[in-house]
Amino acid sequence: MYIYINEASHHLGDEVEIRGWLYNKRSSGKLHFLILRDGTGLMQAVVSKKEVSEEAFETSGNLTQECSLIVTGKVSEEPRSPGGYELHVTDVKLVGKSEDYPITPKEHGIEFLLDHRHLWLRSKRQHAILKVRAETAAAMREYLNSRGFVNLDTPIFTPNACEGTSDLFETEYFGGSAYLAQSGQLYSEAAIMSFGKVYCFGPTFRSEKSKTRRHLTEFWMLEPEVAWLDLDGCMDLEEDFIVEVVARVLDRCAEELKVLGRDTSVLEKVQKPFPRITYDRAAEILKEKGADFTYGTDFGGADETILGESFDRPVFIHHWPADIKAFYMKRDPNDYSKALAVDLLASEGHGELIGGSQREDDLDELLKRLKEHDLPQKYFEWYLDLRRYGSVPHSGFGLGFERTVGWICGTPHIRETILFPRLMHRLEP
RNA sequence: UCCUCGGUAGCUCAAUCGGCAGAGCGGGUGGCUGUUAACCACUAGGUUGGGGGUUCAAGUCCCUCCCGGGGAGCCA
């Protein structure tokens, strides 16, 4: 009977078949210990010379790291085996050989590992991180789907800069130019006028020459957008969302987080309420802690780390100086110099997870913003129409998915949180 | 684009003041009946990133180019 390794506990004493790959092997003359891997877990298989055919014993002695194989044997409990169950082998069949597998069970440098990303994925750590990624995405979708959000995905080819700031990748488009989207937000703003609550979740592209642990050129962004929602409501939503997603991942990925050595007490503290401080207050904190920071500018990586470390859970920073924020953000009616924008910073130097805002819903104000930011009005006529025909107050946010996964996993660099990272100096594999 | 660190065996690294290019892992061969990145013995494996220069002598010093890591700016 063919079973997966994570089903072994239901088959104690049964003769079963495991199909997988050889993770590692140890040998003691008349005894071979095979560590098997099948995608669901690791399991030790013992091949004893006097219990199998001569051919099977020789086959198992010649197995090499990462060859694929089918192993038949009896399941028993064994605390010394990873996973707690062991297979007493009756037969071994080599399926696909693996000669000179490049990634050995020793240390490797990051360049080598990224060059071999297609094989690196098989390692315990990468398997765990990508499993957490999948569960995090599922938890996010479930949260939004169960609360009436409609998932509508936005285009990737765009004619213009959505925010008019970041560098975009330009591509040929039937003799003209198109750009790869860096955000779906503006399109989602159109969608909420039909659906009320929507979200998009997909890849976004930035050709910024950023070589840091927090940047990829292709990354995934989750962007909910909600009609009739103000800035405080947006923070309420973000807070409830993060708390619930983290709780679900803690519950479903306990094993993976253990493999990663993640201090889960940090994640268990992610409970309501998150501190909410103004930009002005954040600037004071930075001044108190002696940071080299100029009021009126955006926070640098070091500033974000200081602010993140100042609290035991993610922290909201709201009411930003309007002139360092995007054109579509609504001004604070009580202080015209401030934008109704909010960033959510994570602890432990993982930086900005979310950027959100209440959007400008007044036609004349928005026209003024476009001029101030020197953006061509003709590309935004459709967006202005949303203010001409039944405009409503509305808000939304964009969550950097890899940064969030990196924070949950505690990985120092987000390149490990995506299957094949795209970086400034890396397009392959 | 700027700052900074690095490039030596398949991998991770060492090589003192400029003086015979080495180790561990991985590979191969042999040994071992409970191993946990198993262990023990033997063995093969090198254009020291490329080019130029200084020197009796360069992995090591100088110039230059290439590639990469970390960071800044920018951003999620």
Short mmCIF file of C-alpha atoms (C1' of nucleotides) in Angstrom, two decimals:
data_model
loop_
_atom_site.label_atom_id
_atom_site.label_comp_id
_atom_site.label_asym_id
_atom_site.label_seq_id
_atom_site.Cartn_x
_atom_site.Cartn_y
_atom_site.Cartn_z
CA MET A 1 0.00 0.00 0.00
CA TYR A 2 1.41 3.38 -1.07
CA ILE A 3 1.29 5.98 1.71
CA TYR A 4 2.76 9.39 2.45
CA ILE A 5 5.24 9.77 5.30
CA ASN A 6 2.90 11.99 7.29
CA GLU A 7 0.35 9.15 7.31
CA ALA A 8 2.77 6.70 8.95
CA SER A 9 1.11 6.95 12.36
CA HIS A 10 -2.06 5.37 10.92
CA HIS A 11 -0.14 2.37 9.59
CA LEU A 12 1.79 1.00 12.58
CA GLY A 13 2.73 -2.61 11.85
CA ASP A 14 1.55 -2.43 8.23
CA GLU A 15 3.70 -3.18 5.24
CA VAL A 16 3.66 0.01 3.18
CA GLU A 17 5.37 1.62 0.23
CA ILE A 18 7.02 5.04 0.41
CA ARG A 19 7.85 6.89 -2.77
CA GLY A 20 10.31 9.69 -2.46
CA TRP A 21 13.89 10.85 -2.50
CA LEU A 22 16.95 9.96 -0.47
CA TYR A 23 17.67 12.85 1.90
CA ASN A 24 20.73 11.28 3.49
CA LYS A 25 22.24 7.87 4.16
CA ARG A 26 24.36 6.31 6.88
CA SER A 27 25.84 2.87 6.71
CA SER A 28 27.25 0.35 9.18
CA GLY A 29 28.43 -2.56 7.09
CA LYS A 30 25.46 -4.87 7.41
CA LEU A 31 22.97 -2.11 8.14
CA HIS A 32 21.96 0.90 6.05
CA PHE A 33 20.02 3.85 7.42
CA LEU A 34 18.15 5.69 4.68
CA ILE A 35 16.55 9.05 5.40
CA LEU A 36 13.60 9.37 3.05
CA ARG A 37 11.83 12.54 1.96
CA ASP A 38 8.49 12.60 0.14
CA GLY A 39 7.25 16.18 0.46
CA THR A 40 5.17 15.46 3.54
CA GLY A 41 8.02 14.71 5.93
CA LEU A 42 11.18 12.79 6.67
CA MET A 43 11.37 9.16 7.71
CA GLN A 44 14.22 6.80 8.49
CA ALA A 45 14.26 3.43 6.76
CA VAL A 46 16.49 0.62 8.04
CA VAL A 47 17.87 -1.96 5.65
CA SER A 48 19.26 -4.99 7.46
CA LYS A 49 21.44 -7.38 5.46
CA LYS A 50 19.80 -10.52 6.80
CA GLU A 51 16.24 -9.29 6.22
CA VAL A 52 16.39 -8.34 2.53
CA SER A 53 17.62 -9.92 -0.67
CA GLU A 54 21.28 -9.55 -1.55
CA GLU A 55 20.26 -7.42 -4.52
CA ALA A 56 18.14 -5.07 -2.41
CA PHE A 57 20.92 -4.70 0.14
CA GLU A 58 23.44 -3.85 -2.54
CA THR A 59 21.03 -1.41 -4.16
CA SER A 60 20.52 0.46 -0.91
CA GLY A 61 24.26 0.56 -0.30
CA ASN A 62 24.75 2.26 -3.64
CA LEU A 63 22.01 4.87 -3.22
CA THR A 64 23.19 8.45 -3.49
CA GLN A 65 21.87 11.72 -2.09
CA GLU A 66 18.60 12.86 -3.74
CA CYS A 67 18.06 9.81 -5.93
CA SER A 68 14.38 8.93 -6.24
CA LEU A 69 13.28 5.56 -4.95
CA ILE A 70 10.46 3.32 -3.83
CA VAL A 71 10.93 1.65 -0.49
CA THR A 72 8.72 -1.10 0.91
CA GLY A 73 8.71 -2.02 4.57
CA LYS A 74 6.94 -2.34 7.89
CA VAL A 75 6.13 0.78 9.96
CA SER A 76 7.12 0.96 13.61
CA GLU A 77 7.49 3.63 16.24
CA GLU A 78 11.05 4.81 16.72
CA PRO A 79 12.01 7.93 18.65
CA ARG A 80 15.45 8.04 17.03
CA SER A 81 13.92 8.49 13.57
CA PRO A 82 12.93 11.97 12.37
CA GLY A 83 9.15 12.13 12.60
CA GLY A 84 9.05 9.37 15.20
CA TYR A 85 8.33 6.48 12.80
CA GLU A 86 10.67 4.10 11.07
CA LEU A 87 10.41 1.74 8.15
CA HIS A 88 11.89 -1.77 8.40
CA VAL A 89 12.73 -2.34 4.79
CA THR A 90 11.80 -5.44 2.85
CA ASP A 91 12.60 -4.09 -0.60
CA VAL A 92 14.22 -1.05 -2.27
CA LYS A 93 13.87 0.09 -5.87
CA LEU A 94 15.97 2.86 -7.37
CA VAL A 95 13.81 4.95 -9.73
CA GLY A 96 15.98 7.91 -10.76
CA LYS A 97 19.67 8.05 -10.06
CA SER A 98 21.34 11.19 -8.72
CA GLU A 99 25.07 11.47 -9.28
CA ASP A 100 27.17 14.16 -7.60
CA TYR A 101 24.25 16.11 -6.15
CA PRO A 102 25.64 19.62 -5.77
CA ILE A 103 24.13 20.59 -2.41
CA THR A 104 25.83 18.53 0.26
CA PRO A 105 24.73 18.33 3.90
CA LYS A 106 27.23 21.04 4.83
CA GLU A 107 27.33 24.80 4.66
CA HIS A 108 27.04 26.66 1.38
CA GLY A 109 27.25 30.27 0.34
CA ILE A 110 24.21 32.22 -0.76
CA GLU A 111 25.39 32.69 -4.34
CA PHE A 112 25.83 28.96 -4.79
CA LEU A 113 22.48 28.22 -3.19
CA LEU A 114 20.63 30.76 -5.35
CA ASP A 115 22.33 29.37 -8.47
CA HIS A 116 20.92 26.01 -7.39
CA ARG A 117 17.54 27.29 -6.21
CA HIS A 118 15.79 24.52 -8.20
CA LEU A 119 17.55 21.97 -5.95
CA TRP A 120 17.78 24.11 -2.80
CA LEU A 121 13.97 23.92 -2.61
CA ARG A 122 14.35 20.32 -1.44
CA SER A 123 16.10 21.32 1.78
CA LYS A 124 14.23 21.22 5.08
CA ARG A 125 14.47 24.94 5.66
CA GLN A 126 13.31 26.02 2.20
CA HIS A 127 10.51 23.47 2.30
CA ALA A 128 9.34 24.89 5.62
CA ILE A 129 9.47 28.53 4.48
CA LEU A 130 7.53 27.88 1.30
CA LYS A 131 4.97 25.82 3.20
CA VAL A 132 4.45 28.78 5.53
CA ARG A 133 4.12 31.00 2.46
CA ALA A 134 1.35 28.79 1.06
CA GLU A 135 -0.49 28.64 4.38
CA THR A 136 -0.18 32.40 4.84
CA ALA A 137 -1.68 33.04 1.42
CA ALA A 138 -4.50 30.61 2.15
CA ALA A 139 -5.20 32.24 5.52
CA MET A 140 -5.32 35.68 3.93
CA ARG A 141 -7.71 34.61 1.21
CA GLU A 142 -9.93 32.82 3.70
CA TYR A 143 -10.06 35.87 5.94
CA LEU A 144 -11.14 38.17 3.12
CA ASN A 145 -13.43 35.70 1.35
CA SER A 146 -15.29 34.95 4.57
CA ARG A 147 -15.94 38.66 5.13
CA GLY A 148 -17.55 39.44 1.82
CA PHE A 149 -14.50 40.65 -0.09
CA VAL A 150 -14.60 39.85 -3.79
CA ASN A 151 -11.29 38.71 -5.28
CA LEU A 152 -10.83 40.62 -8.54
CA ASP A 153 -7.36 40.58 -10.02
CA THR A 154 -6.01 43.65 -11.72
CA PRO A 155 -4.02 43.93 -14.96
CA ILE A 156 -0.27 43.50 -15.13
CA PHE A 157 0.24 45.50 -18.32
CA THR A 158 -0.37 49.15 -17.55
CA PRO A 159 0.02 52.28 -19.62
CA ASN A 160 1.31 54.51 -16.83
CA ALA A 161 2.80 54.67 -13.40
CA CYS A 162 0.04 54.00 -10.90
CA GLU A 163 1.70 56.08 -8.26
CA GLY A 164 4.07 57.99 -10.47
CA THR A 165 7.02 57.24 -8.23
CA SER A 166 8.85 53.95 -8.54
CA ASP A 167 10.79 52.82 -11.55
CA LEU A 168 8.75 50.55 -13.77
CA PHE A 169 9.79 47.79 -16.11
CA GLU A 170 9.09 48.85 -19.66
CA THR A 171 8.12 46.30 -22.26
CA GLU A 172 7.30 46.42 -25.95
CA TYR A 173 3.57 46.43 -26.70
CA PHE A 174 2.62 46.23 -30.40
CA GLY A 175 4.97 48.97 -31.42
CA GLY A 176 4.31 51.04 -28.31
CA SER A 177 5.26 50.72 -24.66
CA ALA A 178 3.59 49.06 -21.73
CA TYR A 179 4.74 48.89 -18.14
CA LEU A 180 4.54 46.06 -15.65
CA ALA A 181 2.18 46.94 -12.82
CA GLN A 182 3.59 47.99 -9.49
CA SER A 183 0.16 48.08 -7.84
CA GLY A 184 -3.43 47.15 -8.59
CA GLN A 185 -4.90 49.72 -6.26
CA LEU A 186 -6.25 52.24 -8.75
CA TYR A 187 -8.11 49.50 -10.60
CA SER A 188 -9.48 48.14 -7.33
CA GLU A 189 -10.81 51.61 -6.56
CA ALA A 190 -12.93 51.28 -9.68
CA ALA A 191 -14.05 47.79 -8.65
CA ILE A 192 -15.30 48.80 -5.18
CA MET A 193 -17.81 51.17 -6.77
CA SER A 194 -19.42 47.99 -8.11
CA PHE A 195 -18.62 45.43 -5.39
CA GLY A 196 -18.04 47.42 -2.19
CA LYS A 197 -15.17 45.29 -0.85
CA VAL A 198 -12.57 43.77 -3.12
CA TYR A 199 -9.00 42.59 -3.08
CA CYS A 200 -6.34 41.71 -5.58
CA PHE A 201 -3.42 39.42 -4.91
CA GLY A 202 -0.72 38.92 -7.45
CA PRO A 203 2.78 39.75 -8.61
CA THR A 204 3.98 43.32 -8.87
CA PHE A 205 7.16 44.65 -10.40
CA ARG A 206 9.60 47.37 -9.46
CA SER A 207 12.80 48.08 -11.30
CA GLU A 208 14.33 49.93 -8.38
CA LYS A 209 18.01 49.22 -7.99
CA SER A 210 17.51 48.03 -4.44
CA LYS A 211 19.96 45.49 -3.15
CA THR A 212 18.70 44.87 0.34
CA ARG A 213 17.21 42.07 2.39
CA ARG A 214 13.77 43.64 2.04
CA HIS A 215 13.54 43.97 -1.75
CA LEU A 216 12.73 41.84 -4.77
CA THR A 217 12.12 43.12 -8.30
CA GLU A 218 9.11 40.79 -8.58
CA PHE A 219 7.06 40.37 -5.44
CA TRP A 220 3.48 39.63 -4.48
CA MET A 221 1.18 42.19 -3.02
CA LEU A 222 -2.20 41.74 -1.39
CA GLU A 223 -4.36 44.83 -1.81
CA PRO A 224 -7.80 45.07 -0.20
CA GLU A 225 -9.91 48.14 -1.02
CA VAL A 226 -13.15 49.09 0.75
CA ALA A 227 -15.87 51.63 0.01
CA TRP A 228 -17.23 53.73 2.89
CA LEU A 229 -14.12 53.02 5.00
CA ASP A 230 -12.11 55.78 6.68
CA LEU A 231 -8.54 55.75 7.99
CA ASP A 232 -9.44 54.44 11.45
CA GLY A 233 -11.56 51.73 9.87
CA CYS A 234 -8.66 50.82 7.65
CA MET A 235 -6.42 50.38 10.69
CA ASP A 236 -9.12 48.27 12.37
CA LEU A 237 -9.24 46.04 9.31
CA GLU A 238 -5.46 45.69 9.03
CA GLU A 239 -5.18 44.87 12.72
CA ASP A 240 -7.92 42.25 12.73
CA PHE A 241 -6.54 40.79 9.52
CA ILE A 242 -2.95 40.45 10.75
CA VAL A 243 -4.00 39.01 14.12
CA GLU A 244 -6.15 36.37 12.51
CA VAL A 245 -3.68 35.43 9.77
CA VAL A 246 -0.79 35.07 12.23
CA ALA A 247 -2.95 32.95 14.55
CA ARG A 248 -3.91 30.63 11.71
CA VAL A 249 -0.35 30.20 10.53
CA LEU A 250 0.81 29.52 14.10
CA ASP A 251 -1.84 26.85 14.31
CA ARG A 252 -1.27 25.23 10.93
CA CYS A 253 2.51 25.57 10.61
CA ALA A 254 3.74 24.69 14.09
CA GLU A 255 6.02 22.02 12.64
CA GLU A 256 7.49 24.30 9.96
CA LEU A 257 8.11 27.14 12.42
CA LYS A 258 9.92 24.65 14.64
CA VAL A 259 12.15 23.58 11.75
CA LEU A 260 12.91 27.26 11.17
CA GLY A 261 13.77 27.76 14.82
CA ARG A 262 11.29 30.63 14.95
CA ASP A 263 10.70 32.17 18.37
CA THR A 264 6.93 31.86 18.24
CA SER A 265 6.43 33.87 21.44
CA VAL A 266 6.98 36.95 19.25
CA LEU A 267 4.08 35.86 17.02
CA GLU A 268 1.88 34.90 19.95
CA LYS A 269 2.09 38.51 21.15
CA VAL A 270 0.48 39.66 17.92
CA GLN A 271 -2.82 40.55 19.57
CA LYS A 272 -5.15 43.52 19.51
CA PRO A 273 -4.71 46.36 19.97
CA PHE A 274 -1.65 47.39 17.96
CA PRO A 275 -0.18 50.70 19.08
CA ARG A 276 -1.24 53.57 16.83
CA ILE A 277 1.11 56.53 16.79
CA THR A 278 1.32 59.57 14.58
CA TYR A 279 4.25 60.32 12.34
CA ASP A 280 5.05 63.24 14.66
CA ARG A 281 5.17 60.91 17.67
CA ALA A 282 7.36 58.44 15.75
CA ALA A 283 9.74 61.28 14.93
CA GLU A 284 9.91 62.12 18.65
CA ILE A 285 10.73 58.51 19.51
CA LEU A 286 13.53 58.48 16.96
CA LYS A 287 14.86 61.74 18.41
CA GLU A 288 14.71 60.33 21.95
CA LYS A 289 16.62 57.24 20.84
CA GLY A 290 19.27 59.32 19.13
CA ALA A 291 18.51 58.28 15.54
CA ASP A 292 19.95 60.34 12.71
CA PHE A 293 16.59 61.37 11.31
CA THR A 294 15.30 64.53 9.66
CA TYR A 295 11.70 65.51 10.34
CA GLY A 296 9.59 65.55 7.21
CA THR A 297 11.38 62.68 5.46
CA ASP A 298 10.51 59.02 5.15
CA PHE A 299 11.98 56.56 7.65
CA GLY A 300 15.08 54.65 6.59
CA GLY A 301 15.70 50.98 7.27
CA ALA A 302 17.47 51.71 10.55
CA ASP A 303 14.64 54.04 11.65
CA GLU A 304 12.05 51.36 10.91
CA THR A 305 14.04 48.88 12.98
CA ILE A 306 14.20 51.29 15.95
CA LEU A 307 10.48 51.98 15.76
CA GLY A 308 9.66 48.29 15.35
CA GLU A 309 11.79 47.42 18.36
CA SER A 310 10.03 50.05 20.47
CA PHE A 311 6.89 47.93 20.67
CA ASP A 312 6.17 44.26 21.33
CA ARG A 313 3.80 43.97 18.38
CA PRO A 314 3.33 45.57 14.98
CA VAL A 315 2.88 49.34 15.19
CA PHE A 316 0.77 51.72 13.08
CA ILE A 317 2.26 55.03 12.08
CA HIS A 318 -0.35 57.40 10.68
CA HIS A 319 -0.84 61.02 9.57
CA TRP A 320 2.27 61.40 7.42
CA PRO A 321 3.59 64.59 5.88
CA ALA A 322 1.53 64.78 2.70
CA ASP A 323 4.35 65.79 0.41
CA ILE A 324 6.27 62.54 0.86
CA LYS A 325 3.19 60.42 0.17
CA ALA A 326 1.36 59.38 -2.99
CA PHE A 327 -0.98 61.68 -4.90
CA TYR A 328 -4.11 59.61 -4.28
CA MET A 329 -3.99 59.89 -0.48
CA LYS A 330 -6.57 62.14 1.17
CA ARG A 331 -5.40 65.15 3.16
CA ASP A 332 -6.29 65.42 6.84
CA PRO A 333 -9.14 67.98 6.98
CA ASN A 334 -7.79 69.20 10.35
CA ASP A 335 -4.18 69.55 9.17
CA TYR A 336 -3.79 70.05 5.44
CA SER A 337 -0.05 69.26 5.61
CA LYS A 338 -0.76 65.69 6.65
CA ALA A 339 -2.03 62.75 4.60
CA LEU A 340 -4.49 60.16 5.93
CA ALA A 341 -1.89 57.48 5.41
CA VAL A 342 -0.82 54.62 7.65
CA ASP A 343 2.12 52.24 7.58
CA LEU A 344 2.33 49.07 9.62
CA LEU A 345 5.81 48.26 10.84
CA ALA A 346 6.82 44.79 12.02
CA SER A 347 9.16 43.98 14.85
CA GLU A 348 12.73 42.63 14.59
CA GLY A 349 13.81 44.75 11.68
CA HIS A 350 11.36 43.25 9.20
CA GLY A 351 10.23 46.75 8.35
CA GLU A 352 7.13 47.98 6.61
CA LEU A 353 4.62 45.20 6.02
CA ILE A 354 1.69 47.35 4.95
CA GLY A 355 1.13 50.76 3.46
CA GLY A 356 -2.44 52.04 3.45
CA SER A 357 -4.48 55.19 3.27
CA GLN A 358 -7.82 56.81 2.93
CA ARG A 359 -8.08 57.82 -0.74
CA GLU A 360 -8.82 61.29 -2.02
CA ASP A 361 -12.48 61.22 -3.03
CA ASP A 362 -12.91 64.87 -4.07
CA LEU A 363 -12.51 65.60 -7.79
CA ASP A 364 -11.01 69.09 -7.43
CA GLU A 365 -8.50 68.01 -4.77
CA LEU A 366 -7.42 65.06 -6.89
CA LEU A 367 -6.94 67.29 -9.95
CA LYS A 368 -4.74 69.53 -7.82
CA ARG A 369 -2.68 66.53 -6.64
CA LEU A 370 -2.10 65.33 -10.20
CA LYS A 371 -0.74 68.74 -11.13
CA GLU A 372 1.46 68.91 -8.02
CA HIS A 373 2.92 65.51 -8.80
CA ASP A 374 3.34 66.44 -12.45
CA LEU A 375 1.22 63.49 -13.62
CA PRO A 376 -0.46 63.49 -17.07
CA GLN A 377 -4.19 63.97 -16.47
CA LYS A 378 -5.16 62.18 -19.69
CA TYR A 379 -4.00 58.81 -18.33
CA PHE A 380 -6.07 59.36 -15.18
CA GLU A 381 -9.40 60.43 -16.74
CA TRP A 382 -10.95 57.05 -15.97
CA TYR A 383 -9.70 57.34 -12.37
CA LEU A 384 -11.14 60.86 -12.12
CA ASP A 385 -14.47 59.52 -13.39
CA LEU A 386 -14.71 57.53 -10.14
CA ARG A 387 -14.93 60.94 -8.40
CA ARG A 388 -17.33 62.34 -10.99
CA TYR A 389 -19.92 59.59 -10.71
CA GLY A 390 -20.97 58.78 -7.17
CA SER A 391 -17.71 59.25 -5.27
CA VAL A 392 -17.57 57.83 -1.74
CA PRO A 393 -15.02 57.90 1.06
CA HIS A 394 -12.89 54.79 0.74
CA SER A 395 -9.66 53.26 1.96
CA GLY A 396 -7.38 50.34 1.29
CA PHE A 397 -3.94 48.98 1.85
CA GLY A 398 -1.16 47.05 0.17
CA LEU A 399 0.56 44.26 2.02
CA GLY A 400 4.04 43.13 0.97
CA PHE A 401 3.49 39.40 0.94
CA GLU A 402 7.13 38.22 1.02
CA ARG A 403 7.96 40.66 3.80
CA THR A 404 5.04 39.32 5.80
CA VAL A 405 6.12 35.71 5.22
CA GLY A 406 9.69 36.68 6.11
CA TRP A 407 8.47 38.24 9.34
CA ILE A 408 6.40 35.19 10.27
CA CYS A 409 9.29 32.83 9.47
CA GLY A 410 11.94 35.07 10.97
CA THR A 411 14.07 34.89 7.81
CA PRO A 412 16.70 37.60 7.58
CA HIS A 413 16.27 37.99 3.80
CA ILE A 414 12.98 37.80 1.88
CA ARG A 415 14.59 36.07 -1.13
CA GLU A 416 13.95 32.74 0.61
CA THR A 417 10.20 33.38 0.84
CA ILE A 418 9.46 33.09 -2.88
CA LEU A 419 9.93 30.05 -5.12
CA PHE A 420 12.37 31.63 -7.57
CA PRO A 421 13.43 35.09 -6.39
CA ARG A 422 13.93 37.84 -8.93
CA LEU A 423 16.60 40.24 -7.80
CA MET A 424 18.54 43.06 -9.36
CA HIS A 425 21.40 40.68 -10.21
CA ARG A 426 19.42 37.50 -10.61
CA LEU A 427 16.92 36.39 -13.23
CA GLU A 428 17.87 32.69 -13.21
CA PRO A 429 16.98 29.99 -12.48
"C1'" U B 1 24.57 55.34 -8.92
"C1'" C B 2 27.41 55.51 -4.17
"C1'" C B 3 29.73 53.06 0.27
"C1'" U B 4 31.65 48.46 1.99
"C1'" C B 5 33.21 43.27 1.98
"C1'" G B 6 34.52 39.28 -0.98
"C1'" G B 7 36.15 35.78 -5.49
"C1'" U B 8 41.76 29.75 -3.78
"C1'" A B 9 39.61 21.84 -5.27
"C1'" G B 10 32.50 20.17 -6.76
"C1'" C B 11 31.17 22.93 -1.75
"C1'" U B 12 32.82 25.71 2.90
"C1'" C B 13 37.23 27.81 4.05
"C1'" A B 14 42.85 28.18 5.52
"C1'" A B 15 47.70 29.58 3.64
"C1'" U B 16 52.09 34.05 9.27
"C1'" C B 17 56.68 39.37 6.77
"C1'" G B 18 56.11 38.15 -0.67
"C1'" G B 19 59.26 32.02 -0.11
"C1'" C B 20 57.08 24.04 -1.73
"C1'" A B 21 48.74 25.64 -2.59
"C1'" G B 22 46.31 22.87 2.34
"C1'" A B 23 42.06 20.99 5.50
"C1'" G B 24 37.03 19.48 6.32
"C1'" C B 25 32.81 18.02 3.62
"C1'" G B 26 31.27 15.81 -0.99
"C1'" G B 27 33.13 11.80 -4.91
"C1'" G B 28 35.77 6.82 -5.40
"C1'" U B 29 37.75 2.18 -2.83
"C1'" G B 30 37.78 -0.80 1.61
"C1'" G B 31 35.94 -1.61 6.90
"C1'" C B 32 32.05 -1.46 10.64
"C1'" U B 33 24.69 -4.62 13.04
"C1'" G B 34 21.34 1.26 15.82
"C1'" U B 35 23.34 5.39 12.93
"C1'" U B 36 21.61 10.97 13.91
"C1'" A B 37 25.50 16.77 9.25
"C1'" A B 38 27.60 8.73 11.73
"C1'" C B 39 32.60 7.00 12.16
"C1'" C B 40 37.77 4.80 10.63
"C1'" A B 41 41.58 4.00 6.64
"C1'" C B 42 43.20 4.89 1.74
"C1'" U B 43 42.49 7.67 -2.86
"C1'" A B 44 41.53 11.10 -7.01
"C1'" G B 45 40.67 16.23 -7.38
"C1'" G B 46 43.90 23.29 -8.72
"C1'" U B 47 44.61 28.30 -15.21
"C1'" U B 48 44.12 30.90 -6.76
"C1'" G B 49 37.72 35.39 -11.31
"C1'" G B 50 40.19 37.81 -16.26
"C1'" G B 51 44.16 41.02 -18.09
"C1'" G B 52 48.51 43.90 -17.11
"C1'" G B 53 52.60 45.45 -13.77
"C1'" U B 54 56.57 45.29 -9.60
"C1'" U B 55 60.01 41.24 -7.97
"C1'" C B 56 65.11 36.28 -8.03
"C1'" A B 57 60.14 34.79 -6.42
"C1'" A B 58 52.98 36.93 -6.29
"C1'" G B 59 47.06 33.45 -3.78
"C1'" U B 60 49.61 37.51 -1.05
"C1'" C B 61 51.84 44.10 -3.32
"C1'" C B 62 50.11 47.87 -7.41
"C1'" C B 63 46.72 49.14 -11.76
"C1'" U B 64 42.44 47.71 -14.42
"C1'" C B 65 38.16 44.98 -15.78
"C1'" C B 66 34.39 41.22 -14.58
"C1'" C B 67 31.19 38.75 -11.05
"C1'" G B 68 28.79 38.44 -6.36
"C1'" G B 69 27.36 39.54 -0.91
"C1'" G B 70 25.78 43.41 2.61
"C1'" G B 71 24.08 48.38 2.97
"C1'" A B 72 22.51 53.57 1.29
"C1'" G B 73 19.16 56.05 -1.73
"C1'" C B 74 14.13 54.30 -3.37
"C1'" C B 75 10.30 51.30 -1.76
"C1'" A B 76 6.15 46.82 -0.06
#
